[in-house]
GROMACS .gro file of C-alpha atoms in nm:
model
  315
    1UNK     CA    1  -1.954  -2.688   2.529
    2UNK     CA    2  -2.142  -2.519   2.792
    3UNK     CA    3  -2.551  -2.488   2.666
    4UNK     CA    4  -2.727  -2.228   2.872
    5UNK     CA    5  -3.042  -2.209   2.619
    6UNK     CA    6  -3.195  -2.553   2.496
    7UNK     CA    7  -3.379  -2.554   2.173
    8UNK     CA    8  -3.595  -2.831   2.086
    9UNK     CA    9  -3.694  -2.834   1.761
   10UNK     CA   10  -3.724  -3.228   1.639
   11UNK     CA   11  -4.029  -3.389   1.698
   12UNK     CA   12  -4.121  -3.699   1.859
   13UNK     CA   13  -3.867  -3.690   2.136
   14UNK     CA   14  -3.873  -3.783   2.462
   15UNK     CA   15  -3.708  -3.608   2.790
   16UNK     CA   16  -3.570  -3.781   3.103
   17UNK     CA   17  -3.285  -3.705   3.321
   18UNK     CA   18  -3.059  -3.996   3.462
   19UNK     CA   19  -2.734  -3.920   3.730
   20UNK     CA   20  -2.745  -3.498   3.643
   21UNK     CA   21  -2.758  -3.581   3.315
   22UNK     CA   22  -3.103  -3.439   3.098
   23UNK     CA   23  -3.110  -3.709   2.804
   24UNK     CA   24  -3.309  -3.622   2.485
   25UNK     CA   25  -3.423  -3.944   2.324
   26UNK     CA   26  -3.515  -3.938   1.983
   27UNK     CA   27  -3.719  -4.151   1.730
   28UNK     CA   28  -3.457  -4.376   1.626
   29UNK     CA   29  -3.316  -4.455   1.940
   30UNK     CA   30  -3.036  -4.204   1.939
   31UNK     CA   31  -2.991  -4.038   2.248
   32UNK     CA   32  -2.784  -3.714   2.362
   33UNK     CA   33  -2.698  -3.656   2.704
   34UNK     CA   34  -2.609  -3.235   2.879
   35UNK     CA   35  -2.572  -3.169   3.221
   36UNK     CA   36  -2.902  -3.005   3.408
   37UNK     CA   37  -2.626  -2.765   3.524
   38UNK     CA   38  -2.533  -2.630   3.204
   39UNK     CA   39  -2.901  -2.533   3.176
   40UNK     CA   40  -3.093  -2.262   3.244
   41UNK     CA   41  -3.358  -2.255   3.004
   42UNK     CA   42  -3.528  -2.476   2.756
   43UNK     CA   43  -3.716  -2.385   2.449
   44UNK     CA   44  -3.962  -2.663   2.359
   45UNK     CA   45  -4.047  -2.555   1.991
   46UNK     CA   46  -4.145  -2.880   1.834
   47UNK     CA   47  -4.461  -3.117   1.850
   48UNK     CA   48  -4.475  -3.467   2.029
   49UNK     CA   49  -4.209  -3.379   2.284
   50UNK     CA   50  -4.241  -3.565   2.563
   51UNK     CA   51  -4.145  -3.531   2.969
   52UNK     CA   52  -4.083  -3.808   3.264
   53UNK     CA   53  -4.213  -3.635   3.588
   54UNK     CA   54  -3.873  -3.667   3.721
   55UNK     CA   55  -3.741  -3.450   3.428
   56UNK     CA   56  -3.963  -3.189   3.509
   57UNK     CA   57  -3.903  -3.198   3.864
   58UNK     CA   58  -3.515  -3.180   3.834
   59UNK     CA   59  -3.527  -2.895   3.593
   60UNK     CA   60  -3.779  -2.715   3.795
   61UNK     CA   61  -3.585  -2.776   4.139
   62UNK     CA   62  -3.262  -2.640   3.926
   63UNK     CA   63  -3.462  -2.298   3.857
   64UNK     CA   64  -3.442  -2.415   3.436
   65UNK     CA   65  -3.754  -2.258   3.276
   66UNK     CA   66  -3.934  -2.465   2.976
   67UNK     CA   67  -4.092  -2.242   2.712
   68UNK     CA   68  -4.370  -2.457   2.548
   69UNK     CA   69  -4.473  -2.365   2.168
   70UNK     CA   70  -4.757  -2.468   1.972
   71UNK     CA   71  -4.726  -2.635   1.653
   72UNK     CA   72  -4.733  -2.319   1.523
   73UNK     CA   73  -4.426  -2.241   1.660
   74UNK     CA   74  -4.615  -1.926   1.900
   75UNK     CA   75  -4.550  -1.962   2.277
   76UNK     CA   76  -4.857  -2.052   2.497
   77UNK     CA   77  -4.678  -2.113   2.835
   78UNK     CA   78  -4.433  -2.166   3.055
   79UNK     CA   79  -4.322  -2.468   3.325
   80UNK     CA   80  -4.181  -2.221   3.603
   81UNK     CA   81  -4.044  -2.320   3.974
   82UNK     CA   82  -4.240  -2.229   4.283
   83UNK     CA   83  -4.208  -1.848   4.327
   84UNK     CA   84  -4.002  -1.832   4.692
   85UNK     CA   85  -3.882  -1.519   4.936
   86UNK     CA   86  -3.534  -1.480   4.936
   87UNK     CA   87  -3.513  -1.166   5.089
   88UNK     CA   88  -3.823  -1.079   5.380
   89UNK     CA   89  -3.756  -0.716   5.323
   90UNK     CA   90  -3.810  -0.712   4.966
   91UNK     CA   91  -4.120  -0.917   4.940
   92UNK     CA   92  -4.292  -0.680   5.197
   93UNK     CA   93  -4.165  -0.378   5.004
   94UNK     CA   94  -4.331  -0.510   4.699
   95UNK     CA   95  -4.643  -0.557   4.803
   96UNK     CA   96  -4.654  -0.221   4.986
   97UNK     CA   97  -4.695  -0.049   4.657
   98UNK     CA   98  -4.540   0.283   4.719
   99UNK     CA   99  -4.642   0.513   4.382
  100UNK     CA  100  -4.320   0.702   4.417
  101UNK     CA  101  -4.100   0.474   4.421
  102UNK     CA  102  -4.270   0.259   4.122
  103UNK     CA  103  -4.315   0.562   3.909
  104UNK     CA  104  -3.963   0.661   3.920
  105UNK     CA  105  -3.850   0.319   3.849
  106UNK     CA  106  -4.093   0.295   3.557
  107UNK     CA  107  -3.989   0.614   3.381
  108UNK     CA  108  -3.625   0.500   3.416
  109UNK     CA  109  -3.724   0.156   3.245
  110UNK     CA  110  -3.930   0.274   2.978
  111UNK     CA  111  -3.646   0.562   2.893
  112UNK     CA  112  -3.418   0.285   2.828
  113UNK     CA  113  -3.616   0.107   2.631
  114UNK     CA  114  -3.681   0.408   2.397
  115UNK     CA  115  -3.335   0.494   2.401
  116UNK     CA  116  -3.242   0.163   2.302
  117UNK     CA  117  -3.511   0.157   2.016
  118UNK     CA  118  -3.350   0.470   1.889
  119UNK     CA  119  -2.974   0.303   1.932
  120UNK     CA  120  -3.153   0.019   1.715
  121UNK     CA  121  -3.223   0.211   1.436
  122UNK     CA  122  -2.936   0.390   1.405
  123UNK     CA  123  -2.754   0.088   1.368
  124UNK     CA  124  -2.975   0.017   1.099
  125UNK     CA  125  -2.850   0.321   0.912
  126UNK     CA  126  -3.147   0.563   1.031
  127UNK     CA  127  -3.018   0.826   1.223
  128UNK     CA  128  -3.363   1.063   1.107
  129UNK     CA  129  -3.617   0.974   1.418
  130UNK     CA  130  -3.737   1.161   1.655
  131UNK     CA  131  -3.740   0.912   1.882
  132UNK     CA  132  -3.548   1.075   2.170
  133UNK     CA  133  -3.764   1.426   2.131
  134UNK     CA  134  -4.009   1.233   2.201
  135UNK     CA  135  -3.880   1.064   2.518
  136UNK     CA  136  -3.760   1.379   2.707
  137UNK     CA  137  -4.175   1.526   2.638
  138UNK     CA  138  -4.304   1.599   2.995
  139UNK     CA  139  -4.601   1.402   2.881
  140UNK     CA  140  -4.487   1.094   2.771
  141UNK     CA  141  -4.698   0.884   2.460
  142UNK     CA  142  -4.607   0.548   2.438
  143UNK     CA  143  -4.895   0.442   2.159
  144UNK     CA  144  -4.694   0.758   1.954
  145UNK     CA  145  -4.343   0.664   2.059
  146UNK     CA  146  -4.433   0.263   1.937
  147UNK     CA  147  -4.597   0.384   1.614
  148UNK     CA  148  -4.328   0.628   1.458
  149UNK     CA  149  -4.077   0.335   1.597
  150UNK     CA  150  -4.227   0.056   1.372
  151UNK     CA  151  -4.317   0.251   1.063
  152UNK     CA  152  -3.927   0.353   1.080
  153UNK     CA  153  -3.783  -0.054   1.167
  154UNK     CA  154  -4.029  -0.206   0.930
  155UNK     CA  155  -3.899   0.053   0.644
  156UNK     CA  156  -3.553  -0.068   0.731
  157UNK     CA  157  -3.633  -0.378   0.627
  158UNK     CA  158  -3.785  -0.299   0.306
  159UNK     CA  159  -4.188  -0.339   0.435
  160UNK     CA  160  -4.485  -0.185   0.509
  161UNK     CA  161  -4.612  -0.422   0.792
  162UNK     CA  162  -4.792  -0.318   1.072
  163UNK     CA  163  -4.711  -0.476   1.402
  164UNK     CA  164  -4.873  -0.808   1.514
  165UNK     CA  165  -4.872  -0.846   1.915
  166UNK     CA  166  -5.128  -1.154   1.908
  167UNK     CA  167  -5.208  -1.397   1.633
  168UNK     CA  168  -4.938  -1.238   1.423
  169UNK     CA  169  -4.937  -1.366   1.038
  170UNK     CA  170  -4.658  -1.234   0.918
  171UNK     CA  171  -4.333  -1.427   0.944
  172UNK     CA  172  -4.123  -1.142   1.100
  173UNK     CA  173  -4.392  -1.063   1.370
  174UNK     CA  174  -4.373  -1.424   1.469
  175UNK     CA  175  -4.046  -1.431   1.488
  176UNK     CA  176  -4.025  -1.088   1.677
  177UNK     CA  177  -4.262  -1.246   1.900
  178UNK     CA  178  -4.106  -1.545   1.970
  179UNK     CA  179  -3.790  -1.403   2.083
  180UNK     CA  180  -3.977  -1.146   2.295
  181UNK     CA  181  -4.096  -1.511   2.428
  182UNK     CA  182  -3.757  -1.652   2.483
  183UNK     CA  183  -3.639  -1.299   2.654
  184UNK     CA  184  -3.972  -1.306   2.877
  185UNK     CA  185  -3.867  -1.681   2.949
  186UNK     CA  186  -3.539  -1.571   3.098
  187UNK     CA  187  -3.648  -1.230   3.282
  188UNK     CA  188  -3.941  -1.487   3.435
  189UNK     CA  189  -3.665  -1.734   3.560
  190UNK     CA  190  -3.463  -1.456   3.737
  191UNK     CA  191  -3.734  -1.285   3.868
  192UNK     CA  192  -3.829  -1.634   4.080
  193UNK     CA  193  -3.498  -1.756   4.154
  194UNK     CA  194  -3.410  -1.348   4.324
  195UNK     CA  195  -3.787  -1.379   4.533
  196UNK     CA  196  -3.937  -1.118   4.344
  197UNK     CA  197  -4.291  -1.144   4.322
  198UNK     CA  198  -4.422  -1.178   3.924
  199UNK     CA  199  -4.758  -1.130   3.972
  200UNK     CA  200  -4.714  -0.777   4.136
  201UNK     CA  201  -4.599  -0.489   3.827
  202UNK     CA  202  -4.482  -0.162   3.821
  203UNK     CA  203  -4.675  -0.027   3.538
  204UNK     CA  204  -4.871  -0.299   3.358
  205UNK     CA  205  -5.160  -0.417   3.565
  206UNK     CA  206  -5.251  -0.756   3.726
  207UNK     CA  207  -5.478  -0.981   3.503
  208UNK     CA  208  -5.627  -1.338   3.547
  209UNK     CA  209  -5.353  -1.578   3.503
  210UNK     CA  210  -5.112  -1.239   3.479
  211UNK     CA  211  -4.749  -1.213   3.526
  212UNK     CA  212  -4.673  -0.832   3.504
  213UNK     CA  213  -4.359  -0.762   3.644
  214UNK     CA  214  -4.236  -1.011   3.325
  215UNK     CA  215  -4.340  -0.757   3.095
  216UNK     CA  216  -4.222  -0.440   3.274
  217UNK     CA  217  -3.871  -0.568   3.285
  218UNK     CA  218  -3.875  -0.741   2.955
  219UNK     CA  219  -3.885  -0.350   2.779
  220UNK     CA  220  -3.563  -0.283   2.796
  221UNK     CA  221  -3.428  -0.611   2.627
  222UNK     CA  222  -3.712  -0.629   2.331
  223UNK     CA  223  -3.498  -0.392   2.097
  224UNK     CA  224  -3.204  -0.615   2.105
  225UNK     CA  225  -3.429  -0.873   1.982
  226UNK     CA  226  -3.571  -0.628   1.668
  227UNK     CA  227  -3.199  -0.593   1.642
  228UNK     CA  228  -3.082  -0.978   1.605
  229UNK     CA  229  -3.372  -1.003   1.377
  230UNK     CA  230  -3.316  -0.783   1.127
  231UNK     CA  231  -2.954  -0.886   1.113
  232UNK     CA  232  -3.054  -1.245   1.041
  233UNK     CA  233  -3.275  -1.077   0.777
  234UNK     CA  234  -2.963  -0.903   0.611
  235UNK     CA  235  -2.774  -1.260   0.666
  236UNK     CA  236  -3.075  -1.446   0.455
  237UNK     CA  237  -3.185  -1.196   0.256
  238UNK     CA  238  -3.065  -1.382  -0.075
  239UNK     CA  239  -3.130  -1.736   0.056
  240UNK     CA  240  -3.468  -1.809   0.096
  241UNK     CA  241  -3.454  -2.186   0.239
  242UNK     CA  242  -3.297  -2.031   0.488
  243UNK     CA  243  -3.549  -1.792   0.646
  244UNK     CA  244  -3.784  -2.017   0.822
  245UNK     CA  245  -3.868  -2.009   1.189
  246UNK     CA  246  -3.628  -2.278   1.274
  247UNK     CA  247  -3.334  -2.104   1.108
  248UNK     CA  248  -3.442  -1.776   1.321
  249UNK     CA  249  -3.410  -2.020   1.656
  250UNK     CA  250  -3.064  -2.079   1.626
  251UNK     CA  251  -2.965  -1.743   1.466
  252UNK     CA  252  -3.144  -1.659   1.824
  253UNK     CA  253  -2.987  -1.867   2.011
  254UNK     CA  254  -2.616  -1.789   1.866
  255UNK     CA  255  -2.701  -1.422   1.970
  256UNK     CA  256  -2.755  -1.457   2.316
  257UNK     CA  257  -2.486  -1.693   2.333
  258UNK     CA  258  -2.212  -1.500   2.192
  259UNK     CA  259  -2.333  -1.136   2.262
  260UNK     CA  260  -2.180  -0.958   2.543
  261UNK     CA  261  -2.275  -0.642   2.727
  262UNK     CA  262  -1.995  -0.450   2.877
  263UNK     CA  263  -2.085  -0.397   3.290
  264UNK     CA  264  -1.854  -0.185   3.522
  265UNK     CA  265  -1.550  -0.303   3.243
  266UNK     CA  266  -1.608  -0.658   3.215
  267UNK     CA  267  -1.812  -0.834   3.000
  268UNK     CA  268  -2.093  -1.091   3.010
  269UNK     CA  269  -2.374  -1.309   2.835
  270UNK     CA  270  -2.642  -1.129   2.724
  271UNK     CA  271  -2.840  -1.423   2.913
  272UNK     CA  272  -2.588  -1.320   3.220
  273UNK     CA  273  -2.656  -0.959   3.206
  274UNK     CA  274  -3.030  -1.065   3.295
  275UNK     CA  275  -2.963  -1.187   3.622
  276UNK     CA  276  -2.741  -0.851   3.679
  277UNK     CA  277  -3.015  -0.630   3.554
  278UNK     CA  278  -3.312  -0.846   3.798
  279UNK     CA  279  -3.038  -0.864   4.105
  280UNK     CA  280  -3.028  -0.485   4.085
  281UNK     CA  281  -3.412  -0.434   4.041
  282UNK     CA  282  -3.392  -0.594   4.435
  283UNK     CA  283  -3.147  -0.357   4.538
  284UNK     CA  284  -3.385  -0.066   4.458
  285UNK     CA  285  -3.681  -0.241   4.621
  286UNK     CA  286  -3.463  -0.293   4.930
  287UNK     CA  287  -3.422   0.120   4.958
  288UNK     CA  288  -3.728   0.242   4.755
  289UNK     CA  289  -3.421   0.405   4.574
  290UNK     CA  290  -3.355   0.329   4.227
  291UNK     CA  291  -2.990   0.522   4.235
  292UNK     CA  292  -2.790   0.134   4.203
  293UNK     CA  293  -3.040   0.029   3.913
  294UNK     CA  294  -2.856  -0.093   3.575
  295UNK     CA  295  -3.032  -0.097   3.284
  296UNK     CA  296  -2.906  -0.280   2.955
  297UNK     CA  297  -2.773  -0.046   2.670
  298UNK     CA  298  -2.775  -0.162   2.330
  299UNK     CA  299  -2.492   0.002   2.215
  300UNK     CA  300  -2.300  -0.123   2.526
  301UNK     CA  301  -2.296  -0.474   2.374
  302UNK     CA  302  -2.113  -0.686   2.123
  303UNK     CA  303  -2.032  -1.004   1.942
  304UNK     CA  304  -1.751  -1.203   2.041
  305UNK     CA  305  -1.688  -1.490   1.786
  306UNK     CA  306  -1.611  -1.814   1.952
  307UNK     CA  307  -1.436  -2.108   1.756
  308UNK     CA  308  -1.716  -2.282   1.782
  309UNK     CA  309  -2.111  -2.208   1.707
  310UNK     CA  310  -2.390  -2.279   1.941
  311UNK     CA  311  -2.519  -2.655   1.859
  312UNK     CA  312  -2.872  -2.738   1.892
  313UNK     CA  313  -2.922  -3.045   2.145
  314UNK     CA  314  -3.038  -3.349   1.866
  315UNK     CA  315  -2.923  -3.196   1.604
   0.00000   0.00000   0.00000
């Protein structure tokens, strides 16, 4: 089986990598063995989980990205490679800043986003929001846009929560959160291995420790997430044991496995279709001309069973 997302989630295990081979060790000396090309990102979602040097340094120098949780389960980092110019052109034409240009490409970003958070609740059955008036306003209110869009998702799912971006409580903003993580872990990987620069955004601005271009191109993607969520919800709604964070990893996981996106008539990984959508995001940088951008639809995708489901590595 071919693993593209690794998700750690037994404790006390240890990571080393021996002839291409990343071995997980665990606590009674079992061991299981993947290939470090099979990988291209690891989610490290348990405590006591341990790294040789030369583990890190072979995933790194194979562009994998390791998302590290707390014990919490709440992302607080990431192990990244070295950010690198692939393309001369590009890197000067990012850091020339031209307003234009970045405007247009914005508008175009967030669009899709709101038009897939409006494809996201239709497919939840509600087909009353205005979410799509309020996109095509000449003045555009994304605080007004984000509101009416949670009051009408949370309702779907039979709550009255508010939304939690930081130090969320509630179990379904940390899971919403989480995957946003895993998503932002991915969009990160791909912006480094195609020489973009993350530091430098289009619309959110440069911070201390910062990587804003992560966020800007994460937008589109974060309604499939709500999306995979509240179908696990409707999957586990009558079995309780089974809606716990680690549960909502490997629904996750399963979804970005065996989701595809349809792109010019064929089909690929949702995890695929992120390296599409970044590889295109240089095109437009190349031209200042965002005419060859593609953006990821929602209703564009769907699931393809396979024989077999995603296993976690250990388990």
């Amino acid at each position: 089986m071919s693993y593209h997302i690794l998700h750690l989630t037994t404790p006390n295990c240890h990571i080393s990598v021996d002839k291409g081979l990343l071995s997980c060790e665990y606590k009674d000396k079992s061991i299981n063995l993947i290939p470090l090309l099979d990988l291209k990102a690891i989610i490290a979602a348990a405590f006591a989980i341990s790294f040789t040097n030369s583990a890190l340094s072979k995933l790194l120098e194979n562009n994998v990205v390791i998302l590290h949780c707390n014990n919490h389960y709440k992302p607080v980092g990431w192990s990244v490679p070295i950010e690198r110019i692939v393309k001369t052109k590009v890197f000067y034409n990012q850091i020339a800043r031209n307003e234009e240009f970045e405007r247009e490409l914005w508008n175009k970003i967030l669009k899709r986003k709101v038009l897939n958070q409006a494809q996201c609740l239709e497919l939840l059955g509600n087909t009353d929001n205005n979410l799509l008036r309020l996109i095509n306003k000449p003045l555009i209110s994304e605080a007004n846009i984000a509101r009416q869009y949670w009051q009408n998702y949370f309702s779907e799912l039979g709550l009255t929560l508010k939304r939690e971006y930081q130090n969320a409580q509630s179990f379904e903003n940390i899971c919403l959160n989480y995957g946003y993580a895993v998503i932002n872990s991915l969009i990160y990987r791909s912006i480094l291995i195609h020489g973009l620069i993350a530091g430098l955004g289009i619309y959110h601005i440069g911070k201390f420790k910062s990587t804003p271009l992560v966020y800007d191109l994460m937008e589109p993607y974060r309604p499939f997430v709500d999306y995979y969520f509240y179908n696990f919800q409707n999957e586990y709604e009558q079995d309780y044991e089974c809606q716990n964070h680690k549960a909502w990893f490997e629904y996750l996981a399963d979804c970005i496995k065996n989701y595809r996106i349809k792109i010019n008539n064929n089909n690929y990984k949702i995890i695929d279709s992120i390296d599409i959508y970044i590889e295109k995001i240089v095109q437009t940088y190349l031209k200042f001309n965002t005419e060859s951008i593609f953006l990821p639809e929602l209703k564009k995708q769907f699931f393809q069973a396979e024989t077999q489901r995603n296993e976690e590595f250990g388990e």
